PDB file of C-alpha atoms and ligand atoms in Angstrom:
ATOM      1  CA  UNK A   1      12.522 -14.021 -12.628  1.00  0.00           C
ATOM      2  CA  UNK A   2      12.701 -12.009  -9.436  1.00  0.00           C
ATOM      3  CA  UNK A   3      11.865  -8.565  -8.234  1.00  0.00           C
ATOM      4  CA  UNK A   4      14.133  -6.854  -5.795  1.00  0.00           C
ATOM      5  CA  UNK A   5      12.446  -4.212  -3.648  1.00  0.00           C
ATOM      6  CA  UNK A   6      14.187  -1.516  -1.585  1.00  0.00           C
ATOM      7  CA  UNK A   7      11.959   0.571   0.697  1.00  0.00           C
ATOM      8  CA  UNK A   8      13.018   4.239   0.858  1.00  0.00           C
ATOM      9  CA  UNK A   9      11.659   6.075   3.897  1.00  0.00           C
ATOM     10  CA  UNK A  10      10.542   9.586   2.859  1.00  0.00           C
ATOM     11  CA  UNK A  11       9.024  12.597   4.649  1.00  0.00           C
ATOM     12  CA  UNK A  12       7.592  11.722   8.051  1.00  0.00           C
ATOM     13  CA  UNK A  13       6.324   8.225   7.538  1.00  0.00           C
ATOM     14  CA  UNK A  14       5.985   7.603   3.741  1.00  0.00           C
ATOM     15  CA  UNK A  15       7.605   4.855   1.744  1.00  0.00           C
ATOM     16  CA  UNK A  16       8.852   5.145  -1.774  1.00  0.00           C
ATOM     17  CA  UNK A  17      10.187   1.878  -3.287  1.00  0.00           C
ATOM     18  CA  UNK A  18      12.973   1.178  -5.722  1.00  0.00           C
ATOM     19  CA  UNK A  19      12.171  -1.925  -7.807  1.00  0.00           C
ATOM     20  CA  UNK A  20      14.702  -3.878  -9.775  1.00  0.00           C
ATOM     21  CA  UNK A  21      14.290  -6.889 -12.076  1.00  0.00           C
ATOM     22  CA  UNK A  22      17.258  -8.989 -11.042  1.00  0.00           C
ATOM     23  CA  UNK A  23      17.477 -10.719 -14.411  1.00  0.00           C
ATOM     24  CA  UNK A  24      17.675  -7.586 -16.538  1.00  0.00           C
ATOM     25  CA  UNK A  25      18.583  -4.739 -14.140  1.00  0.00           C
ATOM     26  CA  UNK A  26      15.476  -2.792 -15.220  1.00  0.00           C
ATOM     27  CA  UNK A  27      14.475  -0.380 -12.538  1.00  0.00           C
ATOM     28  CA  UNK A  28      11.399   1.525 -11.405  1.00  0.00           C
ATOM     29  CA  UNK A  29      10.367   3.794  -8.552  1.00  0.00           C
ATOM     30  CA  UNK A  30       7.007   3.600  -6.775  1.00  0.00           C
ATOM     31  CA  UNK A  31       5.686   6.843  -5.325  1.00  0.00           C
ATOM     32  CA  UNK A  32       8.784   9.133  -5.176  1.00  0.00           C
ATOM     33  CA  UNK A  33       7.530  11.549  -2.570  1.00  0.00           C
ATOM     34  CA  UNK A  34      10.917  13.189  -1.791  1.00  0.00           C
ATOM     35  CA  UNK A  35      13.129  13.593  -4.837  1.00  0.00           C
ATOM     36  CA  UNK A  36      16.396  14.185  -2.926  1.00  0.00           C
ATOM     37  CA  UNK A  37      15.963  11.132  -0.805  1.00  0.00           C
ATOM     38  CA  UNK A  38      14.948   8.912  -3.722  1.00  0.00           C
ATOM     39  CA  UNK A  39      17.794  10.219  -5.948  1.00  0.00           C
ATOM     40  CA  UNK A  40      20.261   9.417  -3.126  1.00  0.00           C
ATOM     41  CA  UNK A  41      18.835   5.859  -2.824  1.00  0.00           C
ATOM     42  CA  UNK A  42      19.017   5.400  -6.577  1.00  0.00           C
ATOM     43  CA  UNK A  43      22.730   6.523  -6.519  1.00  0.00           C
ATOM     44  CA  UNK A  44      23.549   4.173  -3.654  1.00  0.00           C
ATOM     45  CA  UNK A  45      21.938   1.298  -5.612  1.00  0.00           C
ATOM     46  CA  UNK A  46      23.557   2.387  -8.878  1.00  0.00           C
ATOM     47  CA  UNK A  47      20.057   2.273 -10.377  1.00  0.00           C
ATOM     48  CA  UNK A  48      18.702   4.210 -13.305  1.00  0.00           C
ATOM     49  CA  UNK A  49      14.907   3.957 -13.359  1.00  0.00           C
ATOM     50  CA  UNK A  50      12.939   3.701 -16.629  1.00  0.00           C
ATOM     51  CA  UNK A  51       9.608   4.285 -14.969  1.00  0.00           C
ATOM     52  CA  UNK A  52       7.677   5.803 -12.056  1.00  0.00           C
ATOM     53  CA  UNK A  53       4.631   3.979 -10.887  1.00  0.00           C
ATOM     54  CA  UNK A  54       2.280   6.094  -8.815  1.00  0.00           C
ATOM     55  CA  UNK A  55      -0.411   4.624  -6.609  1.00  0.00           C
ATOM     56  CA  UNK A  56      -2.469   7.798  -6.464  1.00  0.00           C
ATOM     57  CA  UNK A  57      -2.295  11.575  -6.832  1.00  0.00           C
ATOM     58  CA  UNK A  58      -1.668  12.731  -3.271  1.00  0.00           C
ATOM     59  CA  UNK A  59       1.365  15.016  -2.937  1.00  0.00           C
ATOM     60  CA  UNK A  60       3.054  12.839  -0.373  1.00  0.00           C
ATOM     61  CA  UNK A  61       3.254  10.185  -3.149  1.00  0.00           C
ATOM     62  CA  UNK A  62       4.041  12.214  -6.289  1.00  0.00           C
ATOM     63  CA  UNK A  63       6.015  15.284  -5.119  1.00  0.00           C
ATOM     64  CA  UNK A  64       9.288  13.894  -6.560  1.00  0.00           C
ATOM     65  CA  UNK A  65       7.885  13.093  -9.998  1.00  0.00           C
ATOM     66  CA  UNK A  66       9.009  16.242 -11.739  1.00  0.00           C
ATOM     67  CA  UNK A  67      12.552  16.157 -10.393  1.00  0.00           C
ATOM     68  CA  UNK A  68      12.982  12.480 -11.263  1.00  0.00           C
ATOM     69  CA  UNK A  69      11.615  13.181 -14.776  1.00  0.00           C
ATOM     70  CA  UNK A  70      14.211  15.962 -15.119  1.00  0.00           C
ATOM     71  CA  UNK A  71      17.022  13.688 -13.830  1.00  0.00           C
ATOM     72  CA  UNK A  72      16.036  10.765 -16.073  1.00  0.00           C
ATOM     73  CA  UNK A  73      14.909  12.159 -19.460  1.00  0.00           C
ATOM     74  CA  UNK A  74      12.360   9.831 -21.106  1.00  0.00           C
ATOM     75  CA  UNK A  75      11.282   8.155 -17.883  1.00  0.00           C
ATOM     76  CA  UNK A  76       7.679   6.882 -18.052  1.00  0.00           C
ATOM     77  CA  UNK A  77       5.374   8.185 -15.333  1.00  0.00           C
ATOM     78  CA  UNK A  78       2.420   5.916 -14.985  1.00  0.00           C
ATOM     79  CA  UNK A  79      -0.799   6.383 -12.966  1.00  0.00           C
ATOM     80  CA  UNK A  80      -4.468   5.685 -13.290  1.00  0.00           C
ATOM     81  CA  UNK A  81      -6.330   7.266 -16.222  1.00  0.00           C
ATOM     82  CA  UNK A  82      -8.595   9.190 -13.926  1.00  0.00           C
ATOM     83  CA  UNK A  83      -5.617  10.892 -12.306  1.00  0.00           C
ATOM     84  CA  UNK A  84      -4.397  12.548 -15.479  1.00  0.00           C
ATOM     85  CA  UNK A  85      -4.027  16.250 -14.633  1.00  0.00           C
ATOM     86  CA  UNK A  86      -3.532  15.411 -10.937  1.00  0.00           C
ATOM     87  CA  UNK A  87      -0.231  13.448 -11.142  1.00  0.00           C
ATOM     88  CA  UNK A  88       2.714  15.695 -12.113  1.00  0.00           C
ATOM     89  CA  UNK A  89       4.708  14.679 -15.231  1.00  0.00           C
ATOM     90  CA  UNK A  90       2.353  11.772 -15.967  1.00  0.00           C
ATOM     91  CA  UNK A  91       3.198  10.245 -19.377  1.00  0.00           C
ATOM     92  CA  UNK A  92       1.027   7.148 -19.466  1.00  0.00           C
ATOM     93  CA  UNK A  93      -2.291   5.957 -18.002  1.00  0.00           C
ATOM     94  CA  UNK A  94      -3.495   2.601 -16.902  1.00  0.00           C
ATOM     95  CA  UNK A  95      -6.964   1.159 -16.347  1.00  0.00           C
ATOM     96  CA  UNK A  96      -7.929  -1.831 -14.231  1.00  0.00           C
ATOM     97  CA  UNK A  97      -6.051  -4.987 -15.297  1.00  0.00           C
ATOM     98  CA  UNK A  98      -3.540  -3.159 -17.544  1.00  0.00           C
ATOM     99  CA  UNK A  99      -0.009  -4.526 -17.342  1.00  0.00           C
ATOM    100  CA  UNK A 100       3.410  -2.946 -17.513  1.00  0.00           C
ATOM    101  CA  UNK A 101       6.694  -4.759 -17.962  1.00  0.00           C
ATOM    102  CA  UNK A 102       9.787  -4.045 -15.871  1.00  0.00           C
ATOM    103  CA  UNK A 103      12.446  -6.184 -17.563  1.00  0.00           C
ATOM    104  CA  UNK A 104      11.164  -9.756 -17.110  1.00  0.00           C
ATOM    105  CA  UNK A 105       8.675  -8.752 -14.334  1.00  0.00           C
ATOM    106  CA  UNK A 106       5.069  -7.973 -15.168  1.00  0.00           C
ATOM    107  CA  UNK A 107       3.192  -5.610 -12.888  1.00  0.00           C
ATOM    108  CA  UNK A 108      -0.607  -5.452 -13.180  1.00  0.00           C
ATOM    109  CA  UNK A 109      -2.600  -2.358 -12.249  1.00  0.00           C
ATOM    110  CA  UNK A 110      -5.484  -3.075  -9.946  1.00  0.00           C
ATOM    111  CA  UNK A 111      -7.870  -0.111  -9.687  1.00  0.00           C
ATOM    112  CA  UNK A 112      -8.715   0.010  -6.014  1.00  0.00           C
ATOM    113  CA  UNK A 113     -10.583   3.268  -5.362  1.00  0.00           C
ATOM    114  CA  UNK A 114     -11.854   4.534  -2.000  1.00  0.00           C
ATOM    115  CA  UNK A 115      -9.015   6.522  -0.442  1.00  0.00           C
ATOM    116  CA  UNK A 116      -9.073   8.532  -3.640  1.00  0.00           C
ATOM    117  CA  UNK A 117     -10.838   7.687  -6.921  1.00  0.00           C
ATOM    118  CA  UNK A 118      -7.699   6.902  -8.912  1.00  0.00           C
ATOM    119  CA  UNK A 119      -5.911   4.513  -6.563  1.00  0.00           C
ATOM    120  CA  UNK A 120      -3.919   1.775  -8.187  1.00  0.00           C
ATOM    121  CA  UNK A 121      -2.268  -1.223  -6.450  1.00  0.00           C
ATOM    122  CA  UNK A 122       0.637  -2.449  -8.522  1.00  0.00           C
ATOM    123  CA  UNK A 123       0.757  -6.236  -8.373  1.00  0.00           C
ATOM    124  CA  UNK A 124       3.787  -8.246  -9.344  1.00  0.00           C
ATOM    125  CA  UNK A 125       3.733 -12.054  -9.057  1.00  0.00           C
ATOM    126  CA  UNK A 126       4.996 -12.046  -5.433  1.00  0.00           C
ATOM    127  CA  UNK A 127       4.795  -8.459  -4.310  1.00  0.00           C
ATOM    128  CA  UNK A 128       2.148  -5.742  -4.346  1.00  0.00           C
ATOM    129  CA  UNK A 129       2.426  -1.966  -3.778  1.00  0.00           C
ATOM    130  CA  UNK A 130      -0.878  -1.017  -2.236  1.00  0.00           C
ATOM    131  CA  UNK A 131      -0.367   2.742  -1.596  1.00  0.00           C
ATOM    132  CA  UNK A 132      -2.880   4.176   0.846  1.00  0.00           C
ATOM    133  CA  UNK A 133      -5.517   1.525   0.198  1.00  0.00           C
ATOM    134  CA  UNK A 134      -4.191  -1.437   2.199  1.00  0.00           C
ATOM    135  CA  UNK A 135      -1.806  -0.689   5.033  1.00  0.00           C
ATOM    136  CA  UNK A 136      -0.164  -3.283   7.295  1.00  0.00           C
ATOM    137  CA  UNK A 137      -2.790  -3.988   9.913  1.00  0.00           C
ATOM    138  CA  UNK A 138      -5.009  -1.236   8.569  1.00  0.00           C
ATOM    139  CA  UNK A 139      -6.451   0.656   5.560  1.00  0.00           C
ATOM    140  CA  UNK A 140      -6.451   4.195   4.260  1.00  0.00           C
ATOM    141  CA  UNK A 141      -8.953   6.857   5.184  1.00  0.00           C
ATOM    142  CA  UNK A 142     -11.773   7.437   2.751  1.00  0.00           C
ATOM    143  CA  UNK A 143     -11.372  10.829   1.155  1.00  0.00           C
ATOM    144  CA  UNK A 144     -12.961  10.577  -2.340  1.00  0.00           C
ATOM    145  CA  UNK A 145     -14.828   7.332  -2.334  1.00  0.00           C
ATOM    146  CA  UNK A 146     -17.360   5.782   0.049  1.00  0.00           C
ATOM    147  CA  UNK A 147     -17.203   2.823   2.447  1.00  0.00           C
ATOM    148  CA  UNK A 148     -18.653   0.210   0.068  1.00  0.00           C
ATOM    149  CA  UNK A 149     -16.092   1.282  -2.610  1.00  0.00           C
ATOM    150  CA  UNK A 150     -13.189   0.884  -0.160  1.00  0.00           C
ATOM    151  CA  UNK A 151     -14.479  -2.406   1.137  1.00  0.00           C
ATOM    152  CA  UNK A 152     -14.782  -3.770  -2.437  1.00  0.00           C
ATOM    153  CA  UNK A 153     -11.235  -2.643  -3.184  1.00  0.00           C
ATOM    154  CA  UNK A 154      -9.876  -4.358  -0.036  1.00  0.00           C
ATOM    155  CA  UNK A 155     -11.812  -7.492  -0.893  1.00  0.00           C
ATOM    156  CA  UNK A 156     -10.211  -7.571  -4.295  1.00  0.00           C
ATOM    157  CA  UNK A 157      -6.750  -7.320  -2.822  1.00  0.00           C
ATOM    158  CA  UNK A 158      -7.577 -10.044  -0.294  1.00  0.00           C
ATOM    159  CA  UNK A 159      -9.069 -12.475  -2.868  1.00  0.00           C
ATOM    160  CA  UNK A 160      -7.150 -11.760  -6.117  1.00  0.00           C
ATOM    161  CA  UNK A 161      -3.583 -11.721  -4.706  1.00  0.00           C
ATOM    162  CA  UNK A 162      -1.805 -14.934  -3.789  1.00  0.00           C
ATOM    163  CA  UNK A 163      -1.609 -15.259   0.071  1.00  0.00           C
ATOM    164  CA  UNK A 164       2.200 -15.405  -0.215  1.00  0.00           C
ATOM    165  CA  UNK A 165       2.288 -11.900  -1.827  1.00  0.00           C
ATOM    166  CA  UNK A 166       4.514  -9.451   0.028  1.00  0.00           C
ATOM    167  CA  UNK A 167       2.557  -6.271   0.800  1.00  0.00           C
ATOM    168  CA  UNK A 168       4.420  -2.966   0.504  1.00  0.00           C
ATOM    169  CA  UNK A 169       2.224  -0.091   1.569  1.00  0.00           C
ATOM    170  CA  UNK A 170       2.510   3.705   1.405  1.00  0.00           C
ATOM    171  CA  UNK A 171       2.971   4.625   5.074  1.00  0.00           C
ATOM    172  CA  UNK A 172       4.648   3.292   8.209  1.00  0.00           C
ATOM    173  CA  UNK A 173       1.524   3.084  10.345  1.00  0.00           C
ATOM    174  CA  UNK A 174       1.874  -0.488  11.487  1.00  0.00           C
ATOM    175  CA  UNK A 175       2.522  -0.024  15.217  1.00  0.00           C
ATOM    176  CA  UNK A 176      -0.410   2.371  15.595  1.00  0.00           C
ATOM    177  CA  UNK A 177      -2.630   0.127  13.451  1.00  0.00           C
ATOM    178  CA  UNK A 178      -1.854  -2.871  15.618  1.00  0.00           C
ATOM    179  CA  UNK A 179      -2.514  -0.869  18.815  1.00  0.00           C
ATOM    180  CA  UNK A 180      -5.897   0.048  17.337  1.00  0.00           C
ATOM    181  CA  UNK A 181      -6.602  -3.583  16.337  1.00  0.00           C
ATOM    182  CA  UNK A 182      -5.893  -4.614  19.918  1.00  0.00           C
ATOM    183  CA  UNK A 183      -8.557  -2.257  21.215  1.00  0.00           C
ATOM    184  CA  UNK A 184     -11.009  -3.965  18.920  1.00  0.00           C
ATOM    185  CA  UNK A 185      -9.857  -7.469  19.837  1.00  0.00           C
ATOM    186  CA  UNK A 186      -8.212  -7.223  23.243  1.00  0.00           C
ATOM    187  CA  UNK A 187      -5.906 -10.041  24.151  1.00  0.00           C
ATOM    188  CA  UNK A 188      -5.592 -11.561  20.638  1.00  0.00           C
ATOM    189  CA  UNK A 189      -2.381 -13.590  20.757  1.00  0.00           C
ATOM    190  CA  UNK A 190      -1.780 -12.973  17.031  1.00  0.00           C
ATOM    191  CA  UNK A 191      -2.048  -9.210  17.516  1.00  0.00           C
ATOM    192  CA  UNK A 192       0.038  -9.086  20.722  1.00  0.00           C
ATOM    193  CA  UNK A 193       2.787 -11.006  18.943  1.00  0.00           C
ATOM    194  CA  UNK A 194       2.538  -8.817  15.743  1.00  0.00           C
ATOM    195  CA  UNK A 195       2.681  -5.609  17.856  1.00  0.00           C
ATOM    196  CA  UNK A 196       5.647  -6.819  19.877  1.00  0.00           C
ATOM    197  CA  UNK A 197       7.549  -7.663  16.623  1.00  0.00           C
ATOM    198  CA  UNK A 198       6.572  -4.427  14.877  1.00  0.00           C
ATOM    199  CA  UNK A 199       7.719  -2.355  17.919  1.00  0.00           C
ATOM    200  CA  UNK A 200      11.047  -4.146  18.010  1.00  0.00           C
ATOM    201  CA  UNK A 201      11.506  -3.416  14.306  1.00  0.00           C
ATOM    202  CA  UNK A 202      10.788   0.271  14.779  1.00  0.00           C
ATOM    203  CA  UNK A 203      13.060   0.550  17.829  1.00  0.00           C
ATOM    204  CA  UNK A 204      15.814  -0.857  15.585  1.00  0.00           C
ATOM    205  CA  UNK A 205      14.957   1.651  12.819  1.00  0.00           C
ATOM    206  CA  UNK A 206      13.769  -1.103  10.505  1.00  0.00           C
ATOM    207  CA  UNK A 207      10.704  -0.749   8.232  1.00  0.00           C
ATOM    208  CA  UNK A 208       7.801  -3.088   9.110  1.00  0.00           C
ATOM    209  CA  UNK A 209       7.176  -3.667   5.393  1.00  0.00           C
ATOM    210  CA  UNK A 210       6.577  -6.120   3.973  1.00  0.00           C
ATOM    211  CA  UNK A 211       4.070  -8.489   5.523  1.00  0.00           C
ATOM    212  CA  UNK A 212       2.618 -11.307   3.538  1.00  0.00           C
ATOM    213  CA  UNK A 213      -1.035 -11.111   2.568  1.00  0.00           C
ATOM    214  CA  UNK A 214      -1.557 -14.305   4.590  1.00  0.00           C
ATOM    215  CA  UNK A 215      -0.352 -12.506   7.650  1.00  0.00           C
ATOM    216  CA  UNK A 216      -2.655  -9.557   6.904  1.00  0.00           C
ATOM    217  CA  UNK A 217      -5.664 -11.856   6.465  1.00  0.00           C
ATOM    218  CA  UNK A 218      -5.101 -13.019  10.051  1.00  0.00           C
ATOM    219  CA  UNK A 219      -4.333  -9.737  11.766  1.00  0.00           C
ATOM    220  CA  UNK A 220      -5.778  -6.867   9.728  1.00  0.00           C
ATOM    221  CA  UNK A 221      -9.259  -6.099  11.087  1.00  0.00           C
ATOM    222  CA  UNK A 222     -10.281  -4.414   7.812  1.00  0.00           C
ATOM    223  CA  UNK A 223      -9.685  -7.664   5.885  1.00  0.00           C
ATOM    224  CA  UNK A 224     -11.879  -9.630   8.271  1.00  0.00           C
ATOM    225  CA  UNK A 225     -15.214  -7.804   7.760  1.00  0.00           C
ATOM    226  CA  UNK A 226     -16.840 -10.886   6.299  1.00  0.00           C
ATOM    227  CA  UNK A 227     -15.798 -13.129   9.238  1.00  0.00           C
ATOM    228  CA  UNK A 228     -18.937 -13.829  11.229  1.00  0.00           C
ATOM    229  CA  UNK A 229     -17.071 -14.895  14.343  1.00  0.00           C
ATOM    230  CA  UNK A 230     -15.098 -11.605  14.281  1.00  0.00           C
ATOM    231  CA  UNK A 231     -18.332  -9.565  13.770  1.00  0.00           C
ATOM    232  CA  UNK A 232     -19.872 -11.407  16.749  1.00  0.00           C
ATOM    233  CA  UNK A 233     -16.806 -10.820  18.842  1.00  0.00           C
ATOM    234  CA  UNK A 234     -16.858  -7.085  18.282  1.00  0.00           C
ATOM    235  CA  UNK A 235     -20.688  -6.948  18.533  1.00  0.00           C
ATOM    236  CA  UNK A 236     -21.607  -5.620  15.090  1.00  0.00           C
ATOM    237  CA  UNK A 237     -24.586  -6.983  13.218  1.00  0.00           C
ATOM    238  CA  UNK A 238     -25.605  -6.187   9.612  1.00  0.00           C
ATOM    239  CA  UNK A 239     -22.878  -7.708   7.533  1.00  0.00           C
ATOM    240  CA  UNK A 240     -19.445  -6.780   6.177  1.00  0.00           C
ATOM    241  CA  UNK A 241     -20.212  -3.172   5.252  1.00  0.00           C
ATOM    242  CA  UNK A 242     -21.563  -2.535   8.766  1.00  0.00           C
ATOM    243  CA  UNK A 243     -18.446  -4.008  10.262  1.00  0.00           C
ATOM    244  CA  UNK A 244     -16.132  -2.034   7.897  1.00  0.00           C
ATOM    245  CA  UNK A 245     -17.905   1.226   8.572  1.00  0.00           C
ATOM    246  CA  UNK A 246     -17.812   0.665  12.290  1.00  0.00           C
ATOM    247  CA  UNK A 247     -14.017  -0.097  12.230  1.00  0.00           C
ATOM    248  CA  UNK A 248     -13.203   2.817   9.994  1.00  0.00           C
ATOM    249  CA  UNK A 249     -15.093   5.282  12.247  1.00  0.00           C
ATOM    250  CA  UNK A 250     -13.350   3.885  15.340  1.00  0.00           C
ATOM    251  CA  UNK A 251      -9.955   4.121  13.592  1.00  0.00           C
ATOM    252  CA  UNK A 252     -10.634   7.697  12.426  1.00  0.00           C
ATOM    253  CA  UNK A 253     -11.103   8.710  16.084  1.00  0.00           C
ATOM    254  CA  UNK A 254      -8.201   6.597  17.486  1.00  0.00           C
TER     255      UNK A 254
HETATM  256 ZN1  LIG B 301      -3.064   9.338   0.059  1.00  0.00          ZN
END
């Protein structure tokens, strides 16, 4: 059983993903934000998707739903139950822990609100599609939730996914996120190396996705809010929520 993932850069800095179960050829698209670009990617891969998995309702993640639904009659369009009415062409709803099958691959919906209220991370055994909740070296802005809600969602991803899980996020923000992380922790050898590598990838036109969760646990400041040594190093007292809120405010202004 294996899941093949093809990142499809869309719009300015979004990622859609084409997923394929290598055993059965079953195919899905995560967050088709630009129908033309995604349809071209599907043609190049000779792939016919049976489902769209949306991470949340924002237009830069769902704008291609209608056109793909027209191109592939009968395609399932799946998003969180609370996003019904906000996700175009939605045909099915999931709640926390619900599972969908893509050929031999099972993807579990993890409800991870905070960025919006209906965010879902789609977790396969060795890959997770985290939308605008968890970015590489960062996390999404809080638009509909509140800081504790977002922190709880990030904690779930950090603790419930296997550290070897490949993280595929919704935007290419990695270089800027690592530059921000270095302002919080100047001189961190891990961050300097991660930034150097991410910059070389971008210079070559290569996506920085995926990183493993293990890598993120080491370098993503938003996944280290419960690390006392980290809190001491950045001079924040008051526990994980205080650290998270401080980091999010700094990042919003970065
Ligand atoms: Zn969003």
